[in-house]
PDB file of C-alpha atoms and ligand atoms in Angstrom:
ATOM      1  CA  MET A  71     -37.560  -1.423   4.354  1.00 40.00           C
ATOM      2  CA  SER A  72     -33.862  -1.068   3.162  1.00 42.00           C
ATOM      3  CA  THR A  73     -31.649   1.998   3.359  1.00 45.00           C
ATOM      4  CA  LEU A  74     -30.079   1.217   0.011  1.00 59.00           C
ATOM      5  CA  HIS A  75     -27.418   3.768   1.222  1.00 86.00           C
ATOM      6  CA  ALA A  76     -23.735   3.158   0.270  1.00 94.00           C
ATOM      7  CA  PRO A  77     -21.454   3.361   3.655  1.00 98.00           C
ATOM      8  CA  ARG A  78     -19.198   6.406   3.659  1.00 98.00           C
ATOM      9  CA  HIS A  79     -16.694   4.615   6.150  1.00 98.00           C
ATOM     10  CA  VAL A  80     -15.843   1.075   5.954  1.00 98.00           C
ATOM     11  CA  ALA A  81     -13.624  -0.332   8.512  1.00 99.00           C
ATOM     12  CA  ILE A  82     -12.003  -3.924   8.347  1.00 99.00           C
ATOM     13  CA  ILE A  83     -10.576  -6.321  11.128  1.00 99.00           C
ATOM     14  CA  MET A  84      -8.364  -8.249   8.693  1.00 98.00           C
ATOM     15  CA  ASP A  85      -8.147 -11.585  10.475  1.00 98.00           C
ATOM     16  CA  GLY A  86      -7.241 -15.176   9.498  1.00 98.00           C
ATOM     17  CA  ASN A  87      -3.860 -15.034   7.765  1.00 98.00           C
ATOM     18  CA  GLY A  88      -2.360 -17.469  10.381  1.00 98.00           C
ATOM     19  CA  ARG A  89      -5.135 -20.049   9.772  1.00 98.00           C
ATOM     20  CA  TRP A  90      -4.886 -19.709   5.827  1.00 98.00           C
ATOM     21  CA  ALA A  91      -1.238 -20.535   5.982  1.00 98.00           C
ATOM     22  CA  GLN A  92      -1.954 -23.363   8.366  1.00 98.00           C
ATOM     23  CA  ASN A  93      -4.780 -24.852   6.070  1.00 98.00           C
ATOM     24  CA  GLN A  94      -2.054 -24.702   3.196  1.00 97.00           C
ATOM     25  CA  ALA A  95       0.803 -26.303   5.598  1.00 98.00           C
ATOM     26  CA  LEU A  96       2.544 -23.004   4.825  1.00 98.00           C
ATOM     27  CA  PRO A  97       4.411 -20.801   7.517  1.00 98.00           C
ATOM     28  CA  ARG A  98       2.553 -17.938   9.032  1.00 98.00           C
ATOM     29  CA  THR A  99       4.394 -15.544   7.021  1.00 97.00           C
ATOM     30  CA  ALA A 100       3.018 -16.888   3.865  1.00 98.00           C
ATOM     31  CA  GLY A 101      -0.347 -15.877   5.114  1.00 98.00           C
ATOM     32  CA  HIS A 102       0.579 -12.437   6.010  1.00 98.00           C
ATOM     33  CA  GLU A 103       2.198 -12.200   2.448  1.00 98.00           C
ATOM     34  CA  LYS A 104      -0.847 -13.457   0.833  1.00 98.00           C
ATOM     35  CA  GLY A 105      -2.965 -11.145   3.161  1.00 98.00           C
ATOM     36  CA  ALA A 106      -1.104  -8.020   1.741  1.00 98.00           C
ATOM     37  CA  GLU A 107      -2.226  -9.079  -1.852  1.00 98.00           C
ATOM     38  CA  ALA A 108      -5.859  -9.050  -0.302  1.00 98.00           C
ATOM     39  CA  VAL A 109      -5.010  -5.456   0.947  1.00 98.00           C
ATOM     40  CA  ARG A 110      -4.011  -4.259  -2.452  1.00 98.00           C
ATOM     41  CA  ALA A 111      -7.288  -5.937  -4.028  1.00 98.00           C
ATOM     42  CA  THR A 112      -9.546  -4.638  -1.343  1.00 98.00           C
ATOM     43  CA  VAL A 113      -8.210  -1.062  -1.650  1.00 98.00           C
ATOM     44  CA  ARG A 114      -8.391  -1.179  -5.405  1.00 98.00           C
ATOM     45  CA  ALA A 115     -12.157  -2.470  -5.211  1.00 98.00           C
ATOM     46  CA  ALA A 116     -13.196   0.200  -2.594  1.00 98.00           C
ATOM     47  CA  ARG A 117     -11.704   3.149  -4.673  1.00 98.00           C
ATOM     48  CA  LYS A 118     -13.685   1.677  -7.815  1.00 97.00           C
ATOM     49  CA  ARG A 119     -17.042   1.557  -5.568  1.00 97.00           C
ATOM     50  CA  GLY A 120     -16.584   5.098  -4.564  1.00 97.00           C
ATOM     51  CA  LEU A 121     -15.889   4.727  -0.866  1.00 98.00           C
ATOM     52  CA  GLU A 122     -15.154   7.863   0.975  1.00 98.00           C
ATOM     53  CA  CYS A 123     -12.879   6.102   3.798  1.00 98.00           C
ATOM     54  CA  LEU A 124     -11.582   2.657   4.311  1.00 98.00           C
ATOM     55  CA  THR A 125      -9.940   1.567   7.577  1.00 99.00           C
ATOM     56  CA  LEU A 126      -7.818  -1.350   8.019  1.00 99.00           C
ATOM     57  CA  PHE A 127      -6.744  -2.805  11.309  1.00 99.00           C
ATOM     58  CA  ALA A 128      -3.131  -3.988  10.177  1.00 98.00           C
ATOM     59  CA  PHE A 129      -1.586  -4.505  13.513  1.00 98.00           C
ATOM     60  CA  SER A 130      -2.911  -4.273  16.978  1.00 98.00           C
ATOM     61  CA  THR A 131      -0.839  -2.985  20.180  1.00 98.00           C
ATOM     62  CA  LEU A 132      -1.399  -6.553  21.521  1.00 98.00           C
ATOM     63  CA  ASN A 133       0.223  -7.984  18.329  1.00 98.00           C
ATOM     64  CA  TRP A 134       3.520  -6.801  19.652  1.00 98.00           C
ATOM     65  CA  GLN A 135       3.472  -9.794  21.647  1.00 98.00           C
ATOM     66  CA  ARG A 136       3.909 -12.404  18.682  1.00 98.00           C
ATOM     67  CA  PRO A 137       7.085 -14.072  18.203  1.00 98.00           C
ATOM     68  CA  THR A 138       9.802 -11.591  16.945  1.00 98.00           C
ATOM     69  CA  ASP A 139      10.261 -13.053  13.616  1.00 98.00           C
ATOM     70  CA  GLU A 140       6.597 -12.523  12.857  1.00 98.00           C
ATOM     71  CA  VAL A 141       6.623  -9.175  14.096  1.00 98.00           C
ATOM     72  CA  ARG A 142       9.614  -8.344  11.993  1.00 98.00           C
ATOM     73  CA  ASP A 143       7.993  -9.921   8.723  1.00 98.00           C
ATOM     74  CA  LEU A 144       4.761  -7.789   9.310  1.00 98.00           C
ATOM     75  CA  MET A 145       6.746  -4.641   9.605  1.00 98.00           C
ATOM     76  CA  SER A 146       8.598  -5.311   6.303  1.00 98.00           C
ATOM     77  CA  LEU A 147       5.432  -6.203   4.648  1.00 98.00           C
ATOM     78  CA  LEU A 148       3.923  -3.057   5.749  1.00 98.00           C
ATOM     79  CA  GLU A 149       6.953  -1.140   4.556  1.00 98.00           C
ATOM     80  CA  ASN A 150       6.918  -2.868   1.189  1.00 98.00           C
ATOM     81  CA  PHE A 151       3.211  -2.091   0.825  1.00 98.00           C
ATOM     82  CA  LEU A 152       3.688   1.615   1.251  1.00 98.00           C
ATOM     83  CA  VAL A 153       6.641   1.882  -1.188  1.00 98.00           C
ATOM     84  CA  ASP A 154       4.729  -0.414  -3.818  1.00 98.00           C
ATOM     85  CA  GLU A 155       1.507   1.215  -3.492  1.00 98.00           C
ATOM     86  CA  LEU A 156       2.441   4.828  -3.692  1.00 98.00           C
ATOM     87  CA  PRO A 157       2.211   5.207  -7.406  1.00 98.00           C
ATOM     88  CA  GLU A 158      -1.289   3.901  -7.510  1.00 97.00           C
ATOM     89  CA  MET A 159      -2.405   5.890  -4.469  1.00 98.00           C
ATOM     90  CA  LEU A 160      -1.192   8.960  -6.079  1.00 98.00           C
ATOM     91  CA  GLN A 161      -2.717   8.069  -9.516  1.00 98.00           C
ATOM     92  CA  ASN A 162      -5.881   7.151  -7.743  1.00 98.00           C
ATOM     93  CA  GLY A 163      -6.302  10.125  -5.520  1.00 98.00           C
ATOM     94  CA  ILE A 164      -5.889   8.077  -2.379  1.00 98.00           C
ATOM     95  CA  ARG A 165      -4.805   9.797   0.821  1.00 98.00           C
ATOM     96  CA  LEU A 166      -3.086   7.576   3.235  1.00 98.00           C
ATOM     97  CA  VAL A 167      -3.545   8.249   7.037  1.00 98.00           C
ATOM     98  CA  ALA A 168      -1.854   6.059   9.925  1.00 98.00           C
ATOM     99  CA  ILE A 169      -3.550   5.800  13.302  1.00 98.00           C
ATOM    100  CA  GLY A 170      -2.177   4.118  16.407  1.00 98.00           C
ATOM    101  CA  GLU A 171       1.028   4.626  18.398  1.00 97.00           C
ATOM    102  CA  ARG A 172       3.471   5.334  15.652  1.00 97.00           C
ATOM    103  CA  GLU A 173       6.278   6.132  18.028  1.00 97.00           C
ATOM    104  CA  LEU A 174       6.384   2.324  18.968  1.00 98.00           C
ATOM    105  CA  LEU A 175       7.030   1.356  15.220  1.00 98.00           C
ATOM    106  CA  PRO A 176      10.497   0.702  13.788  1.00 98.00           C
ATOM    107  CA  SER A 177      12.047   4.112  12.698  1.00 97.00           C
ATOM    108  CA  ARG A 178      12.063   3.012   8.918  1.00 97.00           C
ATOM    109  CA  VAL A 179       8.372   2.155   9.034  1.00 98.00           C
ATOM    110  CA  ARG A 180       7.526   5.178  10.858  1.00 98.00           C
ATOM    111  CA  LYS A 181       9.399   7.214   8.337  1.00 98.00           C
ATOM    112  CA  ARG A 182       7.952   5.657   5.367  1.00 98.00           C
ATOM    113  CA  LEU A 183       4.408   6.178   6.721  1.00 98.00           C
ATOM    114  CA  GLU A 184       5.092   9.801   7.370  1.00 98.00           C
ATOM    115  CA  GLU A 185       6.541  10.211   3.883  1.00 98.00           C
ATOM    116  CA  THR A 186       3.423   8.276   2.508  1.00 98.00           C
ATOM    117  CA  GLU A 187       1.054  10.559   4.363  1.00 98.00           C
ATOM    118  CA  ALA A 188       2.764  13.702   3.217  1.00 98.00           C
ATOM    119  CA  ARG A 189       2.771  12.674  -0.339  1.00 98.00           C
ATOM    120  CA  THR A 190      -0.706  11.767  -0.458  1.00 98.00           C
ATOM    121  CA  ALA A 191      -2.000  14.645   1.952  1.00 98.00           C
ATOM    122  CA  HIS A 192      -3.752  16.542  -0.937  1.00 98.00           C
ATOM    123  CA  ASN A 193      -5.685  13.405  -2.346  1.00 98.00           C
ATOM    124  CA  GLU A 194      -9.426  13.870  -2.007  1.00 98.00           C
ATOM    125  CA  ASP A 195     -10.998  10.689  -3.760  1.00 98.00           C
ATOM    126  CA  MET A 196     -10.739   8.210  -0.899  1.00 98.00           C
ATOM    127  CA  THR A 197      -8.893   8.081   2.658  1.00 98.00           C
ATOM    128  CA  LEU A 198      -7.068   4.927   3.159  1.00 98.00           C
ATOM    129  CA  VAL A 199      -6.467   4.584   7.055  1.00 98.00           C
ATOM    130  CA  LEU A 200      -4.151   2.018   8.367  1.00 98.00           C
ATOM    131  CA  ALA A 201      -4.455   1.181  11.893  1.00 98.00           C
ATOM    132  CA  VAL A 202      -0.936   0.233  12.991  1.00 98.00           C
ATOM    133  CA  SER A 203       0.011  -0.604  16.440  1.00 98.00           C
ATOM    134  CA  TYR A 204      -3.628   0.657  17.376  1.00 98.00           C
ATOM    135  CA  ASP A 205      -5.648  -0.063  20.422  1.00 98.00           C
ATOM    136  CA  GLY A 206      -9.080   1.780  20.820  1.00 98.00           C
ATOM    137  CA  ARG A 207      -8.778   2.060  24.635  1.00 98.00           C
ATOM    138  CA  ARG A 208      -5.323   3.540  24.255  1.00 98.00           C
ATOM    139  CA  ASP A 209      -6.456   6.062  21.765  1.00 98.00           C
ATOM    140  CA  LEU A 210      -9.388   7.147  24.147  1.00 98.00           C
ATOM    141  CA  VAL A 211      -6.889   7.392  26.978  1.00 98.00           C
ATOM    142  CA  ARG A 212      -4.546   9.684  24.827  1.00 98.00           C
ATOM    143  CA  ALA A 213      -7.654  11.884  23.921  1.00 98.00           C
ATOM    144  CA  ALA A 214      -8.664  12.039  27.627  1.00 98.00           C
ATOM    145  CA  ARG A 215      -5.333  13.214  28.668  1.00 98.00           C
ATOM    146  CA  GLN A 216      -5.097  15.982  25.852  1.00 97.00           C
ATOM    147  CA  ILE A 217      -8.472  17.091  27.003  1.00 98.00           C
ATOM    148  CA  ALA A 218      -7.514  17.277  30.483  1.00 97.00           C
ATOM    149  CA  GLU A 219      -4.298  19.243  29.659  1.00 97.00           C
ATOM    150  CA  LEU A 220      -6.501  21.691  27.805  1.00 97.00           C
ATOM    151  CA  ALA A 221      -8.601  21.922  30.873  1.00 96.00           C
ATOM    152  CA  ARG A 222      -5.618  22.454  33.355  1.00 96.00           C
ATOM    153  CA  ARG A 223      -4.430  25.246  31.054  1.00 97.00           C
ATOM    154  CA  GLY A 224      -7.706  26.962  31.545  1.00 96.00           C
ATOM    155  CA  GLU A 225      -8.699  26.684  27.709  1.00 96.00           C
ATOM    156  CA  LEU A 226     -11.515  24.542  28.317  1.00 95.00           C
ATOM    157  CA  LEU A 227     -14.356  23.968  30.988  1.00 96.00           C
ATOM    158  CA  PRO A 228     -15.309  20.348  32.145  1.00 93.00           C
ATOM    159  CA  ALA A 229     -18.740  21.231  30.724  1.00 94.00           C
ATOM    160  CA  ASP A 230     -17.529  22.013  27.482  1.00 94.00           C
ATOM    161  CA  VAL A 231     -16.527  18.381  26.839  1.00 96.00           C
ATOM    162  CA  ASP A 232     -19.020  16.654  24.682  1.00 96.00           C
ATOM    163  CA  GLU A 233     -19.088  14.078  22.017  1.00 96.00           C
ATOM    164  CA  ALA A 234     -17.683  16.378  19.358  1.00 96.00           C
ATOM    165  CA  GLN A 235     -14.906  17.373  21.459  1.00 96.00           C
ATOM    166  CA  LEU A 236     -13.947  13.857  22.314  1.00 97.00           C
ATOM    167  CA  ALA A 237     -14.332  12.562  18.827  1.00 97.00           C
ATOM    168  CA  GLY A 238     -12.030  15.411  17.686  1.00 97.00           C
ATOM    169  CA  SER A 239      -9.390  14.515  20.093  1.00 98.00           C
ATOM    170  CA  LEU A 240      -9.089  10.801  18.860  1.00 98.00           C
ATOM    171  CA  SER A 241      -6.562   9.936  16.114  1.00 97.00           C
ATOM    172  CA  THR A 242      -9.796   9.383  13.607  1.00 98.00           C
ATOM    173  CA  ALA A 243     -10.587  13.137  14.257  1.00 97.00           C
ATOM    174  CA  ASP A 244     -11.514  14.039  10.828  1.00 92.00           C
ATOM    175  CA  LEU A 245     -12.902  11.046   9.587  1.00 97.00           C
ATOM    176  CA  PRO A 246     -16.673  10.225   9.355  1.00 97.00           C
ATOM    177  CA  ASP A 247     -18.219   7.661  11.787  1.00 97.00           C
ATOM    178  CA  VAL A 248     -17.733   3.993  10.735  1.00 98.00           C
ATOM    179  CA  ASP A 249     -20.963   2.834   8.896  1.00 98.00           C
ATOM    180  CA  LEU A 250     -19.809  -0.954   8.177  1.00 98.00           C
ATOM    181  CA  LEU A 251     -17.477  -2.899  10.131  1.00 98.00           C
ATOM    182  CA  ILE A 252     -16.403  -6.147   8.689  1.00 99.00           C
ATOM    183  CA  ARG A 253     -14.444  -8.966  10.394  1.00 99.00           C
ATOM    184  CA  THR A 254     -13.121 -11.942   8.421  1.00 99.00           C
ATOM    185  CA  SER A 255     -12.073 -15.503   9.575  1.00 98.00           C
ATOM    186  CA  GLY A 256     -15.336 -16.297  11.961  1.00 98.00           C
ATOM    187  CA  GLU A 257     -14.091 -14.463  14.803  1.00 98.00           C
ATOM    188  CA  ILE A 258     -16.976 -12.420  16.488  1.00 98.00           C
ATOM    189  CA  ARG A 259     -15.302 -10.028  18.358  1.00 98.00           C
ATOM    190  CA  LEU A 260     -14.015  -6.360  18.148  1.00 98.00           C
ATOM    191  CA  SER A 261     -10.552  -6.602  19.532  1.00 98.00           C
ATOM    192  CA  GLY A 262     -10.161  -2.961  20.472  1.00 98.00           C
ATOM    193  CA  PHE A 263     -10.922  -1.727  17.121  1.00 98.00           C
ATOM    194  CA  LEU A 264     -12.627   1.634  16.833  1.00 98.00           C
ATOM    195  CA  PRO A 265     -14.758   1.733  20.087  1.00 98.00           C
ATOM    196  CA  PHE A 266     -15.901   5.086  19.696  1.00 98.00           C
ATOM    197  CA  GLU A 267     -15.865   5.522  16.231  1.00 98.00           C
ATOM    198  CA  ALA A 268     -17.893   2.357  15.176  1.00 98.00           C
ATOM    199  CA  CYS A 269     -20.056   2.629  18.152  1.00 97.00           C
ATOM    200  CA  TYR A 270     -23.263   2.694  15.996  1.00 97.00           C
ATOM    201  CA  ALA A 271     -21.721   0.802  13.027  1.00 98.00           C
ATOM    202  CA  GLU A 272     -23.522  -2.129  11.255  1.00 98.00           C
ATOM    203  CA  LEU A 273     -21.490  -5.231  11.895  1.00 98.00           C
ATOM    204  CA  TYR A 274     -20.632  -7.835   9.324  1.00 98.00           C
ATOM    205  CA  PHE A 275     -18.762 -11.043  10.012  1.00 98.00           C
ATOM    206  CA  THR A 276     -17.655 -13.555   7.432  1.00 98.00           C
ATOM    207  CA  GLU A 277     -16.107 -16.892   7.533  1.00 98.00           C
ATOM    208  CA  THR A 278     -13.704 -15.927   4.785  1.00 98.00           C
ATOM    209  CA  LEU A 279     -10.038 -15.830   6.018  1.00 99.00           C
ATOM    210  CA  TRP A 280      -8.436 -12.461   5.028  1.00 99.00           C
ATOM    211  CA  PRO A 281      -6.033 -13.728   2.562  1.00 98.00           C
ATOM    212  CA  ASP A 282      -9.209 -14.976   0.464  1.00 98.00           C
ATOM    213  CA  PHE A 283     -10.929 -11.549   0.665  1.00 98.00           C
ATOM    214  CA  GLY A 284     -11.196  -9.194  -2.301  1.00 98.00           C
ATOM    215  CA  ALA A 285     -13.609  -7.352  -4.393  1.00 98.00           C
ATOM    216  CA  GLU A 286     -16.291 -10.123  -4.664  1.00 98.00           C
ATOM    217  CA  GLN A 287     -16.244 -10.501  -0.911  1.00 98.00           C
ATOM    218  CA  LEU A 288     -16.361  -6.566  -0.298  1.00 98.00           C
ATOM    219  CA  ASP A 289     -19.375  -6.330  -2.750  1.00 98.00           C
ATOM    220  CA  GLU A 290     -21.093  -9.005  -0.555  1.00 98.00           C
ATOM    221  CA  ALA A 291     -20.502  -7.134   2.401  1.00 98.00           C
ATOM    222  CA  LEU A 292     -21.861  -3.767   0.934  1.00 98.00           C
ATOM    223  CA  ALA A 293     -24.860  -5.774  -0.786  1.00 97.00           C
ATOM    224  CA  ASN A 294     -25.899  -6.976   2.966  1.00 98.00           C
ATOM    225  CA  TYR A 295     -25.319  -3.406   4.279  1.00 98.00           C
ATOM    226  CA  ALA A 296     -27.598  -1.955   1.500  1.00 96.00           C
ATOM    227  CA  HIS A 297     -30.532  -4.077   2.719  1.00 94.00           C
ATOM    228  CA  ARG A 298     -30.052  -2.958   6.390  1.00 95.00           C
ATOM    229  CA  GLN A 299     -32.212  -0.470   8.222  1.00 94.00           C
ATOM    230  CA  ARG A 300     -30.220   1.887  10.384  1.00 95.00           C
ATOM    231  CA  ARG A 301     -32.722   3.013  12.961  1.00 95.00           C
ATOM    232  CA  PHE A 302     -30.553   5.150  15.331  1.00 95.00           C
ATOM    233  CA  GLY A 303     -33.121   4.717  18.217  1.00 96.00           C
ATOM    234  CA  LEU A 304     -36.201   5.475  16.064  1.00 96.00           C
ATOM    235  CA  THR A 305     -38.868   2.961  15.288  1.00 97.00           C
ATOM    236  CA  GLY A 306     -38.808   1.092  11.950  1.00 97.00           C
ATOM    237  CA  GLU A 307     -41.709   3.364  10.450  1.00 96.00           C
ATOM    238  CA  GLN A 308     -39.842   6.708  11.682  1.00 95.00           C
ATOM    239  CA  ALA A 309     -36.685   5.685  10.043  1.00 95.00           C
ATOM    240  CA  ALA A 310     -38.350   4.648   7.119  1.00 95.00           C
ATOM    241  CA  ALA A 311     -40.329   7.863   6.815  1.00 96.00           C
ATOM    242  CA  LEU A 312     -36.642   9.795   7.032  1.00 91.00           C
ATOM    243  CA  GLY A 313     -35.562   7.628   4.027  1.00 79.00           C
TER     244      GLY A 313
HETATM  245  C1  IPE B 492      -4.257 -11.196  10.812  1.00 50.63           C
HETATM  246  O1  IPE B 492      -4.275 -12.678  10.852  1.00 50.63           O
HETATM  247  C2  IPE B 492      -3.244 -10.389  10.790  1.00 50.63           C
HETATM  248  C3  IPE B 492      -2.601  -9.744  12.012  1.00 50.63           C
HETATM  249  C4  IPE B 492      -3.469  -9.742  13.219  1.00 50.63           C
HETATM  250  C5  IPE B 492      -1.374  -9.087  11.979  1.00 50.63           C
HETATM  251  P1  IPE B 492      -3.682 -13.460  12.138  1.00 50.63           P
HETATM  252  O2  IPE B 492      -2.276 -13.598  11.834  1.00 50.63           O
HETATM  253  O3  IPE B 492      -4.310 -12.963  13.345  1.00 50.63           O
HETATM  254  O4  IPE B 492      -4.389 -14.887  11.582  1.00 50.63           O
HETATM  255  P2  IPE B 492      -4.901 -16.073  12.702  1.00 50.63           P
HETATM  256  O5  IPE B 492      -5.967 -15.298  13.577  1.00 50.63           O
HETATM  257  O6  IPE B 492      -3.601 -16.495  13.343  1.00 50.63           O
HETATM  258  O7  IPE B 492      -5.558 -17.071  11.686  1.00 50.63           O
HETATM  259  C1  IPE B 493      -6.987  -8.187  15.482  1.00 50.63           C
HETATM  260  O1  IPE B 493      -6.374  -9.588  14.939  1.00 50.63           O
HETATM  261  C2  IPE B 493      -5.807  -7.372  14.897  1.00 50.63           C
HETATM  262  C3  IPE B 493      -5.771  -7.115  13.502  1.00 50.63           C
HETATM  263  C4  IPE B 493      -6.472  -7.833  12.647  1.00 50.63           C
HETATM  264  C5  IPE B 493      -4.573  -6.468  13.060  1.00 50.63           C
HETATM  265  P1  IPE B 493      -6.143 -10.594  16.159  1.00 50.63           P
HETATM  266  O2  IPE B 493      -5.928 -11.817  15.466  1.00 50.63           O
HETATM  267  O3  IPE B 493      -4.676 -10.158  16.778  1.00 50.63           O
HETATM  268  O4  IPE B 493      -7.034 -10.464  17.296  1.00 50.63           O
HETATM  269  P2  IPE B 493      -7.467 -11.328  18.473  1.00 50.63           P
HETATM  270  O5  IPE B 493      -6.374 -11.309  19.392  1.00 50.63           O
HETATM  271  O6  IPE B 493      -7.697 -12.889  18.178  1.00 50.63           O
HETATM  272  O7  IPE B 493      -8.655 -11.042  19.064  1.00 50.63           O
HETATM  273 MG1   MG B 494      -5.751 -13.443  14.281  1.00 50.63          MG
END
């Protein structure tokens, strides 16, 4: 029995830019440039398919440890992406939201992100979340500190802390849970991505390297998802009866 439901929230770990470049005997940066094209194609396809929310893992906290030149190139690609895509985001009703430790980003990039967030804040057709300098455990720690501070001020009792309180303190507070989590490039790990939010997500791993990902590969993942039965602890029969 399949759910045949479309996911509300798809999250993607965009991996394999370096290997794509290596396969073509090109510098890693060429892989990231091609990867940025794949981002554009995927965002466009997601919007056309009517997705409510698309979250892309663009840069992890651990990625700061990469060679300085590579980090610099990734930051300028992000900046260019935001500049180039703004008109299309406005035209297509896409709201951009950034998650992660934005204070660690170069100020030009941070300003551009914040400007894009502000300019697109009223768009309602799709939310595009960019995870930059993101690490799920660090986001959980930040949320725990925020909750502890409320308790210290006497605004909250420990017993009041529940799943909703914690979810509401994460940087993804106003987003639906992740339904489908995709990782490209054949790696089968989560690398700190959305540990709380994707806790009940369906996982989809593909060998496709991120620069080769686009509308067709997104459709394959959505078709695969459509045939899964999400049981949430129930028996198959119970879940089927709920539709
Ligand atoms: C994903 O591709 C992009 C980022 C992590 C920024 P990689 O650069 O990790 O590609 P591989 O894993 O080296 O192939
Ligand atoms: C994870 O990719 C982060 C992004 C896709 C931005 P990595 O390629 O950095 O992940 P690991 O270190 O191989 O797990
Ligand atoms: Mg990688």
